[in-house]
Amino acid sequence: MVLSSMEVEAAPSKAKPLPPKPMFEPLKPYEMSDGQFRKVSVPQHRYNPLKKALLDIYTPIYEQMKIDIRMNLKARKVELKMRPDTPDISNLQKCADFVHAFMIGFDVLDAIALLHLDELYVESFEIKDVKTLRGDHLSRAIGRLSGKGGKTKFAIENATKTRIVIADTKIHILESFANIKIVRDSLCRLIMGSPVGKVYSKLRAVTARLA
Amino acid sequence: MADSKDAGEEALRRLIATFQPSFLAPNPALSETSRAASRHLFSALRPFCPKSPLDQLLIDGFDAEQIWQQIDLQSQPLLSSLRRQVKHFAKNPEEISKLKVVPLGKKVEKEQREDWVEESDGFDEELEDDEEGEGKGGEEGMDIEDEDEEQGRESDNEEESEGEDEEEKGEDGEAGDGGIEDKFLKIDELAKYLEKEEENFEKAEEDTRGKKGADDEENTEDDDDDDEEEEEEEEESDEDAEFGFGGEDAAGDMENARYEDFFGDKGKYSKKMKAQLHQESEGSDEEDDDMKFKKQNKGTASTHQKQLEKIHSKIEEMEKANLEPKTWTMQGEVTAAKRPKNSALEVDLDFEHNVRPAPVITEEVTASIEDMIKKRITEGNFNDVQKAPKLPSKVPREVKELDDNKSKKGLAEIYEQEYVEKEDPTSAPLSFRDEQKQQASVLFKKLGLKLDALAHFSFAPKPVIEDMSVQINVPALAMEEIAPVAVSDAAMLAPEEVFEGKGDIKEETELTKEERKRRRANKKRRFKAAAVKRMGKKVQEGALPNQMNG
């Protein structure tokens, strides 16, 4: 055997040059979301208020946030969808939060702040998380929290620039990061039975510091 | 009598013999026997009680009570006399032997008398009265078995009337007359006894310097004693609290005989006295005592002597007291340790009270207090303590009030506002507090201005705030411009401000002829021009309606 001359068969040099690296544009939110929806269910007690305040809700979402919004009557849900011209991907979430806040019980004007500010969020907890109360004690605790004509609640709200919704045994707070501790502290103290005057004095001290 | 006596004794014996318990039941026979027995006893005792009105116990038809009373009537005086006698015998036991039960005989009289004379005053007071009343005249009615008693009682009367009643002494000569004459010795003893009494009396009344003693001595009268007493009185009056031997002598001269009779030689006497005094002045108690004892033993101490003794004894006492340390009350500052326990309680201490004594609460006091309280309540004047206002040392921090009401702005708006404030601080709207502050500052400025104006000479004028305002030419007072009195603004406007016109103004009288003419000419010209204008207007107005019509 004779070694034949190695003849390297040259690769077909006729291979095509690689195509240029594709330059992709960043994905649009709409594309990113890829048909994402947000669906917020509407509880029965918020049905009527929703009907009343629909335009107030619709306008900022559709106009400012550029999110598609529709009400699914059969399923009793508010549906949100991204539009092609939605500027930011987080808008959808914000809108969903906004609608959710409304459904919880917050006023539109208050909930709108969610759209405007990043740092606001809604916190919810139950009374039984703080202290196990039954029957009359529970009722009394709820009464303590709201105060006569809601004045205790308003006092806390005004002092800390937050909004509070007390729904039976559930408590929802719309607040910013700075005020988490204060509000939660005051509410917990009230649940646990501290007299209102004491809570007030603490609030006063805190707000003086903050202001 | 003998029969009755026997019967009585028989009855007695029978009584004694009866069975004791039989007395408990009423028994007529027994009562008869007892009556008889008691009658017997009564008769037996009758001789011993002279004063008894009953000679015999009356038992026929008499009640037991009545019989008892009769017996009692006899027995009471009898018992007391028996008691007296027993006492006497207890004191002088030797007399019992002398006692002789003899029917009325004079032999025993003397002895009894002697005994009785020396008795002291220790008799029953009760008996005295009886005896004195009876004493002198009542001897006849005595029916005594025992001679002693009668005699004794007689002498008793004498004795007591003489010895005890010092006032009655003068009269009493009757009973004792015969005795005095017969027995001189007795008088002596009597005198001695009287002197002893006097001494006792004087010693008891040492302080009253014998005057009272003199009085007493005056009262103690017996004929013999009187002389002595008079003498003593004279002596005292002469001496005048001195050891005046001269006085003594003078007195002695007055009644020489008596003095010598009693005290012997004066010379001796004075010597004795001197000796005694010397010894006294030396100050030895023992010697004094001895001397006193000697004096007493001698038994012839005059009143003066006694006085001297008294004085000497006093002197001794005082000297002794002076030598000894004083009582604590006289010692100046005394602590509790230096005086006996509880001694301050017995002494009336006088000290200053630094505190007002506690008020005594009476009804009036409480009523007055209550009235005051009611008045105050109606007035409302409670004198409440008002807290003194504390001056603020530092600016009070702004207290942010909690707002209870529902916030009118939504949360979004609040944050919006915050953001805006952050961006542009000036655009921050006045907070509630700021508005108030501004109002307050404006008010205060006004007030400040007024206050400044009131303090005239430190007047600070209103800061000029350049603003256009129309000034009315009104006199200052009308405007009530508060300016200092020194500055008087008659009118608000300055003359040049008031002036309208130009140039130099002349009065009518100042004008020259030409100027006057010129003025008139100007006036005419103006008037004419005005007239033309008016005419033009009228024509115009006239024309229009023509046009309108046309």
PDB file of C-alpha atoms in Angstrom, chain B residues 208-419:
ATOM      1  CA  THR B 208     -46.629  86.256 165.618  1.00  0.00           C
ATOM      2  CA  ARG B 209     -44.154  87.697 168.062  1.00  0.00           C
ATOM      3  CA  GLY B 210     -46.117  87.019 171.169  1.00  0.00           C
ATOM      4  CA  LYS B 211     -48.797  89.583 170.715  1.00  0.00           C
ATOM      5  CA  LYS B 212     -51.373  86.986 170.251  1.00  0.00           C
ATOM      6  CA  GLY B 213     -49.821  85.169 173.106  1.00  0.00           C
ATOM      7  CA  ALA B 214     -50.265  88.276 175.094  1.00  0.00           C
ATOM      8  CA  ASP B 215     -53.919  88.263 174.176  1.00  0.00           C
ATOM      9  CA  ASP B 216     -54.229  84.691 175.162  1.00  0.00           C
ATOM     10  CA  GLU B 217     -52.448  85.351 178.292  1.00  0.00           C
ATOM     11  CA  GLU B 218     -54.843  88.092 178.972  1.00  0.00           C
ATOM     12  CA  ASN B 219     -57.656  85.701 178.657  1.00  0.00           C
ATOM     13  CA  THR B 220     -56.190  83.098 180.910  1.00  0.00           C
ATOM     14  CA  GLU B 221     -57.329  84.386 184.150  1.00  0.00           C
ATOM     15  CA  ASP B 222     -56.957  83.274 187.576  1.00  0.00           C
ATOM     16  CA  ASP B 223     -56.526  85.839 190.288  1.00  0.00           C
ATOM     17  CA  ASP B 224     -52.964  84.824 190.926  1.00  0.00           C
ATOM     18  CA  ASP B 225     -52.122  84.392 187.344  1.00  0.00           C
ATOM     19  CA  ASP B 226     -53.417  87.771 186.395  1.00  0.00           C
ATOM     20  CA  ASP B 227     -50.592  89.513 188.154  1.00  0.00           C
ATOM     21  CA  GLU B 228     -48.043  87.488 186.376  1.00  0.00           C
ATOM     22  CA  GLU B 229     -49.594  88.089 183.038  1.00  0.00           C
ATOM     23  CA  GLU B 230     -49.817  91.784 183.479  1.00  0.00           C
ATOM     24  CA  GLU B 231     -46.226  91.821 184.248  1.00  0.00           C
ATOM     25  CA  GLU B 232     -45.384  89.933 181.167  1.00  0.00           C
ATOM     26  CA  GLU B 233     -47.426  92.235 179.037  1.00  0.00           C
ATOM     27  CA  GLU B 234     -45.630  95.221 180.354  1.00  0.00           C
ATOM     28  CA  GLU B 235     -42.353  93.613 179.729  1.00  0.00           C
ATOM     29  CA  GLU B 236     -43.199  92.903 176.165  1.00  0.00           C
ATOM     30  CA  SER B 237     -44.416  96.341 175.400  1.00  0.00           C
ATOM     31  CA  ASP B 238     -41.274  97.855 176.835  1.00  0.00           C
ATOM     32  CA  GLU B 239     -38.867  95.601 175.079  1.00  0.00           C
ATOM     33  CA  ASP B 240     -40.068  96.074 171.571  1.00  0.00           C
ATOM     34  CA  ALA B 241     -38.265  93.085 170.119  1.00  0.00           C
ATOM     35  CA  GLU B 242     -34.982  93.782 171.787  1.00  0.00           C
ATOM     36  CA  PHE B 243     -33.185  91.969 174.459  1.00  0.00           C
ATOM     37  CA  GLY B 244     -33.661  94.977 176.577  1.00  0.00           C
ATOM     38  CA  PHE B 245     -32.523  94.246 180.018  1.00  0.00           C
ATOM     39  CA  GLY B 246     -33.115  97.847 180.842  1.00  0.00           C
ATOM     40  CA  GLY B 247     -36.689  97.407 179.809  1.00  0.00           C
ATOM     41  CA  GLU B 248     -36.860  94.452 181.981  1.00  0.00           C
ATOM     42  CA  ASP B 249     -35.508  96.375 184.789  1.00  0.00           C
ATOM     43  CA  ALA B 250     -37.973  99.141 184.277  1.00  0.00           C
ATOM     44  CA  ALA B 251     -40.787  96.674 184.372  1.00  0.00           C
ATOM     45  CA  GLY B 252     -39.311  95.102 187.371  1.00  0.00           C
ATOM     46  CA  ASP B 253     -39.186  98.438 189.096  1.00  0.00           C
ATOM     47  CA  MET B 254     -42.851  98.927 188.448  1.00  0.00           C
ATOM     48  CA  GLU B 255     -43.853  95.819 190.314  1.00  0.00           C
ATOM     49  CA  ASN B 256     -40.832  94.892 192.162  1.00  0.00           C
ATOM     50  CA  ALA B 257     -42.369  92.640 194.727  1.00  0.00           C
ATOM     51  CA  ARG B 258     -43.957  90.279 192.362  1.00  0.00           C
ATOM     52  CA  TYR B 259     -40.946  89.971 190.183  1.00  0.00           C
ATOM     53  CA  GLU B 260     -38.706  89.198 193.049  1.00  0.00           C
ATOM     54  CA  ASP B 261     -41.169  86.821 194.510  1.00  0.00           C
ATOM     55  CA  PHE B 262     -41.229  84.750 191.432  1.00  0.00           C
ATOM     56  CA  PHE B 263     -37.835  85.065 189.907  1.00  0.00           C
ATOM     57  CA  GLY B 264     -35.624  85.949 192.758  1.00  0.00           C
ATOM     58  CA  ASP B 265     -32.764  88.385 192.421  1.00  0.00           C
ATOM     59  CA  LYS B 266     -32.640  90.436 189.317  1.00  0.00           C
ATOM     60  CA  GLY B 267     -28.926  90.563 189.288  1.00  0.00           C
ATOM     61  CA  LYS B 268     -28.631  86.868 189.196  1.00  0.00           C
ATOM     62  CA  TYR B 269     -31.231  86.743 186.584  1.00  0.00           C
ATOM     63  CA  SER B 270     -29.516  89.174 184.289  1.00  0.00           C
ATOM     64  CA  LYS B 271     -26.245  87.401 184.701  1.00  0.00           C
ATOM     65  CA  LYS B 272     -27.854  84.196 183.875  1.00  0.00           C
ATOM     66  CA  MET B 273     -29.402  85.732 180.816  1.00  0.00           C
ATOM     67  CA  LYS B 274     -26.076  87.164 179.644  1.00  0.00           C
ATOM     68  CA  ALA B 275     -24.389  83.871 180.067  1.00  0.00           C
ATOM     69  CA  GLN B 276     -27.066  82.230 178.167  1.00  0.00           C
ATOM     70  CA  LEU B 277     -26.915  84.789 175.372  1.00  0.00           C
ATOM     71  CA  HIS B 278     -23.176  84.455 175.080  1.00  0.00           C
ATOM     72  CA  GLN B 279     -23.490  80.816 174.700  1.00  0.00           C
ATOM     73  CA  GLU B 280     -26.179  81.255 172.168  1.00  0.00           C
ATOM     74  CA  SER B 281     -24.196  83.674 170.081  1.00  0.00           C
ATOM     75  CA  GLU B 282     -21.390  81.194 169.825  1.00  0.00           C
ATOM     76  CA  GLY B 283     -23.805  79.191 167.864  1.00  0.00           C
ATOM     77  CA  SER B 284     -23.544  75.736 169.280  1.00  0.00           C
ATOM     78  CA  ASP B 285     -26.854  74.099 169.156  1.00  0.00           C
ATOM     79  CA  GLU B 286     -26.045  71.685 171.837  1.00  0.00           C
ATOM     80  CA  GLU B 287     -25.106  74.317 174.302  1.00  0.00           C
ATOM     81  CA  ASP B 288     -28.198  76.218 173.494  1.00  0.00           C
ATOM     82  CA  ASP B 289     -30.201  73.169 173.996  1.00  0.00           C
ATOM     83  CA  ASP B 290     -28.481  72.620 177.284  1.00  0.00           C
ATOM     84  CA  MET B 291     -29.135  76.141 178.343  1.00  0.00           C
ATOM     85  CA  LYS B 292     -32.695  75.898 177.303  1.00  0.00           C
ATOM     86  CA  PHE B 293     -32.966  72.724 179.181  1.00  0.00           C
ATOM     87  CA  LYS B 294     -31.412  74.367 182.223  1.00  0.00           C
ATOM     88  CA  LYS B 295     -33.771  77.233 181.958  1.00  0.00           C
ATOM     89  CA  GLN B 296     -36.660  74.983 181.765  1.00  0.00           C
ATOM     90  CA  ASN B 297     -35.384  72.957 184.574  1.00  0.00           C
ATOM     91  CA  LYS B 298     -35.038  76.063 186.629  1.00  0.00           C
ATOM     92  CA  GLY B 299     -38.593  76.672 185.810  1.00  0.00           C
ATOM     93  CA  THR B 300     -38.512  80.437 186.087  1.00  0.00           C
ATOM     94  CA  ALA B 301     -38.421  81.707 182.587  1.00  0.00           C
ATOM     95  CA  SER B 302     -39.976  85.112 182.081  1.00  0.00           C
ATOM     96  CA  THR B 303     -41.799  86.072 178.981  1.00  0.00           C
ATOM     97  CA  HIS B 304     -38.897  88.124 177.923  1.00  0.00           C
ATOM     98  CA  GLN B 305     -36.698  85.124 178.423  1.00  0.00           C
ATOM     99  CA  LYS B 306     -38.907  83.097 176.293  1.00  0.00           C
ATOM    100  CA  GLN B 307     -38.942  85.727 173.618  1.00  0.00           C
ATOM    101  CA  LEU B 308     -35.211  85.877 173.646  1.00  0.00           C
ATOM    102  CA  GLU B 309     -35.088  82.173 173.316  1.00  0.00           C
ATOM    103  CA  LYS B 310     -37.388  82.352 170.386  1.00  0.00           C
ATOM    104  CA  ILE B 311     -35.348  85.003 168.709  1.00  0.00           C
ATOM    105  CA  HIS B 312     -32.164  83.122 169.324  1.00  0.00           C
ATOM    106  CA  SER B 313     -33.551  79.997 167.906  1.00  0.00           C
ATOM    107  CA  LYS B 314     -34.678  81.901 164.889  1.00  0.00           C
ATOM    108  CA  ILE B 315     -31.253  83.391 164.458  1.00  0.00           C
ATOM    109  CA  GLU B 316     -29.691  79.984 164.648  1.00  0.00           C
ATOM    110  CA  GLU B 317     -32.015  78.688 162.047  1.00  0.00           C
ATOM    111  CA  MET B 318     -31.331  81.518 159.713  1.00  0.00           C
ATOM    112  CA  GLU B 319     -27.595  81.238 160.130  1.00  0.00           C
ATOM    113  CA  LYS B 320     -27.784  77.558 159.509  1.00  0.00           C
ATOM    114  CA  ALA B 321     -29.833  78.178 156.395  1.00  0.00           C
ATOM    115  CA  ASN B 322     -27.323  80.704 155.200  1.00  0.00           C
ATOM    116  CA  LEU B 323     -24.498  78.260 155.552  1.00  0.00           C
ATOM    117  CA  GLU B 324     -26.254  75.518 153.729  1.00  0.00           C
ATOM    118  CA  PRO B 325     -26.651  75.627 149.965  1.00  0.00           C
ATOM    119  CA  LYS B 326     -29.800  77.342 148.832  1.00  0.00           C
ATOM    120  CA  THR B 327     -32.869  75.601 147.505  1.00  0.00           C
ATOM    121  CA  TRP B 328     -32.897  75.026 143.829  1.00  0.00           C
ATOM    122  CA  THR B 329     -35.492  77.684 143.218  1.00  0.00           C
ATOM    123  CA  MET B 330     -33.071  80.291 144.487  1.00  0.00           C
ATOM    124  CA  GLN B 331     -30.126  79.107 142.514  1.00  0.00           C
ATOM    125  CA  GLY B 332     -30.488  80.881 139.244  1.00  0.00           C
ATOM    126  CA  GLU B 333     -30.107  78.645 136.225  1.00  0.00           C
ATOM    127  CA  VAL B 334     -30.994  75.133 137.207  1.00  0.00           C
ATOM    128  CA  THR B 335     -30.998  72.153 134.937  1.00  0.00           C
ATOM    129  CA  ALA B 336     -33.135  69.118 135.451  1.00  0.00           C
ATOM    130  CA  ALA B 337     -30.214  67.212 136.876  1.00  0.00           C
ATOM    131  CA  LYS B 338     -29.649  69.711 139.629  1.00  0.00           C
ATOM    132  CA  ARG B 339     -33.087  69.683 141.099  1.00  0.00           C
ATOM    133  CA  PRO B 340     -35.023  66.836 142.626  1.00  0.00           C
ATOM    134  CA  LYS B 341     -37.359  64.813 140.480  1.00  0.00           C
ATOM    135  CA  ASN B 342     -40.720  66.362 139.682  1.00  0.00           C
ATOM    136  CA  SER B 343     -39.871  69.416 141.706  1.00  0.00           C
ATOM    137  CA  ALA B 344     -40.750  71.797 138.897  1.00  0.00           C
ATOM    138  CA  LEU B 345     -44.295  70.534 139.045  1.00  0.00           C
ATOM    139  CA  GLU B 346     -44.763  71.841 142.508  1.00  0.00           C
ATOM    140  CA  VAL B 347     -43.436  75.285 141.838  1.00  0.00           C
ATOM    141  CA  ASP B 348     -45.348  78.013 140.048  1.00  0.00           C
ATOM    142  CA  LEU B 349     -43.081  78.728 137.156  1.00  0.00           C
ATOM    143  CA  ASP B 350     -43.378  81.964 135.251  1.00  0.00           C
ATOM    144  CA  PHE B 351     -42.008  82.034 131.786  1.00  0.00           C
ATOM    145  CA  GLU B 352     -42.601  83.747 128.524  1.00  0.00           C
ATOM    146  CA  HIS B 353     -44.662  82.003 125.979  1.00  0.00           C
ATOM    147  CA  ASN B 354     -43.310  82.471 122.526  1.00  0.00           C
ATOM    148  CA  VAL B 355     -46.349  81.062 120.820  1.00  0.00           C
ATOM    149  CA  ARG B 356     -49.864  82.297 121.011  1.00  0.00           C
ATOM    150  CA  PRO B 357     -51.934  80.039 123.240  1.00  0.00           C
ATOM    151  CA  ALA B 358     -54.307  77.761 121.435  1.00  0.00           C
ATOM    152  CA  PRO B 359     -57.650  79.422 120.992  1.00  0.00           C
ATOM    153  CA  VAL B 360     -60.442  78.196 123.159  1.00  0.00           C
ATOM    154  CA  ILE B 361     -63.104  76.880 120.865  1.00  0.00           C
ATOM    155  CA  THR B 362     -66.418  78.095 122.050  1.00  0.00           C
ATOM    156  CA  GLU B 363     -69.730  78.162 120.287  1.00  0.00           C
ATOM    157  CA  GLU B 364     -69.269  81.787 119.441  1.00  0.00           C
ATOM    158  CA  VAL B 365     -65.948  81.121 117.822  1.00  0.00           C
ATOM    159  CA  THR B 366     -67.330  78.362 115.666  1.00  0.00           C
ATOM    160  CA  ALA B 367     -70.356  80.467 114.805  1.00  0.00           C
ATOM    161  CA  SER B 368     -68.150  83.341 113.723  1.00  0.00           C
ATOM    162  CA  ILE B 369     -66.005  81.064 111.609  1.00  0.00           C
ATOM    163  CA  GLU B 370     -69.025  79.530 109.964  1.00  0.00           C
ATOM    164  CA  ASP B 371     -70.455  82.952 109.190  1.00  0.00           C
ATOM    165  CA  MET B 372     -67.258  83.957 107.542  1.00  0.00           C
ATOM    166  CA  ILE B 373     -67.271  80.807 105.462  1.00  0.00           C
ATOM    167  CA  LYS B 374     -70.831  81.384 104.316  1.00  0.00           C
ATOM    168  CA  LYS B 375     -70.089  84.970 103.411  1.00  0.00           C
ATOM    169  CA  ARG B 376     -67.089  83.944 101.400  1.00  0.00           C
ATOM    170  CA  ILE B 377     -69.031  81.312  99.561  1.00  0.00           C
ATOM    171  CA  THR B 378     -71.782  83.747  98.597  1.00  0.00           C
ATOM    172  CA  GLU B 379     -69.231  86.268  97.414  1.00  0.00           C
ATOM    173  CA  GLY B 380     -67.214  83.662  95.629  1.00  0.00           C
ATOM    174  CA  ASN B 381     -64.075  84.935  97.271  1.00  0.00           C
ATOM    175  CA  PHE B 382     -62.121  81.778  97.739  1.00  0.00           C
ATOM    176  CA  ASN B 383     -58.575  83.054  97.886  1.00  0.00           C
ATOM    177  CA  ASP B 384     -57.606  80.442  95.402  1.00  0.00           C
ATOM    178  CA  VAL B 385     -53.934  80.116  94.798  1.00  0.00           C
ATOM    179  CA  GLN B 386     -53.159  81.285  91.321  1.00  0.00           C
ATOM    180  CA  LYS B 387     -50.233  79.825  89.633  1.00  0.00           C
ATOM    181  CA  ALA B 388     -47.621  82.381  88.841  1.00  0.00           C
ATOM    182  CA  PRO B 389     -47.176  82.472  85.092  1.00  0.00           C
ATOM    183  CA  LYS B 390     -43.947  80.947  84.117  1.00  0.00           C
ATOM    184  CA  LEU B 391     -42.001  83.052  81.669  1.00  0.00           C
ATOM    185  CA  PRO B 392     -41.265  81.109  78.530  1.00  0.00           C
ATOM    186  CA  SER B 393     -37.571  80.505  78.463  1.00  0.00           C
ATOM    187  CA  LYS B 394     -37.568  79.213  74.947  1.00  0.00           C
ATOM    188  CA  VAL B 395     -39.757  79.395  71.952  1.00  0.00           C
ATOM    189  CA  PRO B 396     -42.474  76.833  72.208  1.00  0.00           C
ATOM    190  CA  ARG B 397     -42.192  74.201  69.586  1.00  0.00           C
ATOM    191  CA  GLU B 398     -44.882  73.980  67.060  1.00  0.00           C
ATOM    192  CA  VAL B 399     -47.199  71.272  68.060  1.00  0.00           C
ATOM    193  CA  LYS B 400     -48.750  69.638  65.097  1.00  0.00           C
ATOM    194  CA  GLU B 401     -52.322  68.887  65.876  1.00  0.00           C
ATOM    195  CA  LEU B 402     -53.815  65.604  64.805  1.00  0.00           C
ATOM    196  CA  ASP B 403     -56.659  66.117  62.439  1.00  0.00           C
ATOM    197  CA  ASP B 404     -59.546  63.805  63.167  1.00  0.00           C
ATOM    198  CA  ASN B 405     -61.503  64.583  60.082  1.00  0.00           C
ATOM    199  CA  LYS B 406     -61.465  62.774  56.863  1.00  0.00           C
ATOM    200  CA  SER B 407     -58.890  64.358  54.675  1.00  0.00           C
ATOM    201  CA  LYS B 408     -60.442  66.272  51.849  1.00  0.00           C
ATOM    202  CA  LYS B 409     -57.645  65.610  49.458  1.00  0.00           C
ATOM    203  CA  GLY B 410     -57.011  62.243  48.004  1.00  0.00           C
ATOM    204  CA  LEU B 411     -53.819  60.504  48.671  1.00  0.00           C
ATOM    205  CA  ALA B 412     -52.582  61.240  45.174  1.00  0.00           C
ATOM    206  CA  GLU B 413     -53.112  64.872  45.682  1.00  0.00           C
ATOM    207  CA  ILE B 414     -51.251  64.851  48.918  1.00  0.00           C
ATOM    208  CA  TYR B 415     -48.251  63.283  47.292  1.00  0.00           C
ATOM    209  CA  GLU B 416     -48.577  65.616  44.423  1.00  0.00           C
ATOM    210  CA  GLN B 417     -48.422  68.498  46.740  1.00  0.00           C
ATOM    211  CA  GLU B 418     -45.434  67.103  48.463  1.00  0.00           C
ATOM    212  CA  TYR B 419     -43.654  66.699  45.216  1.00  0.00           C
TER     213      TYR B 419
END
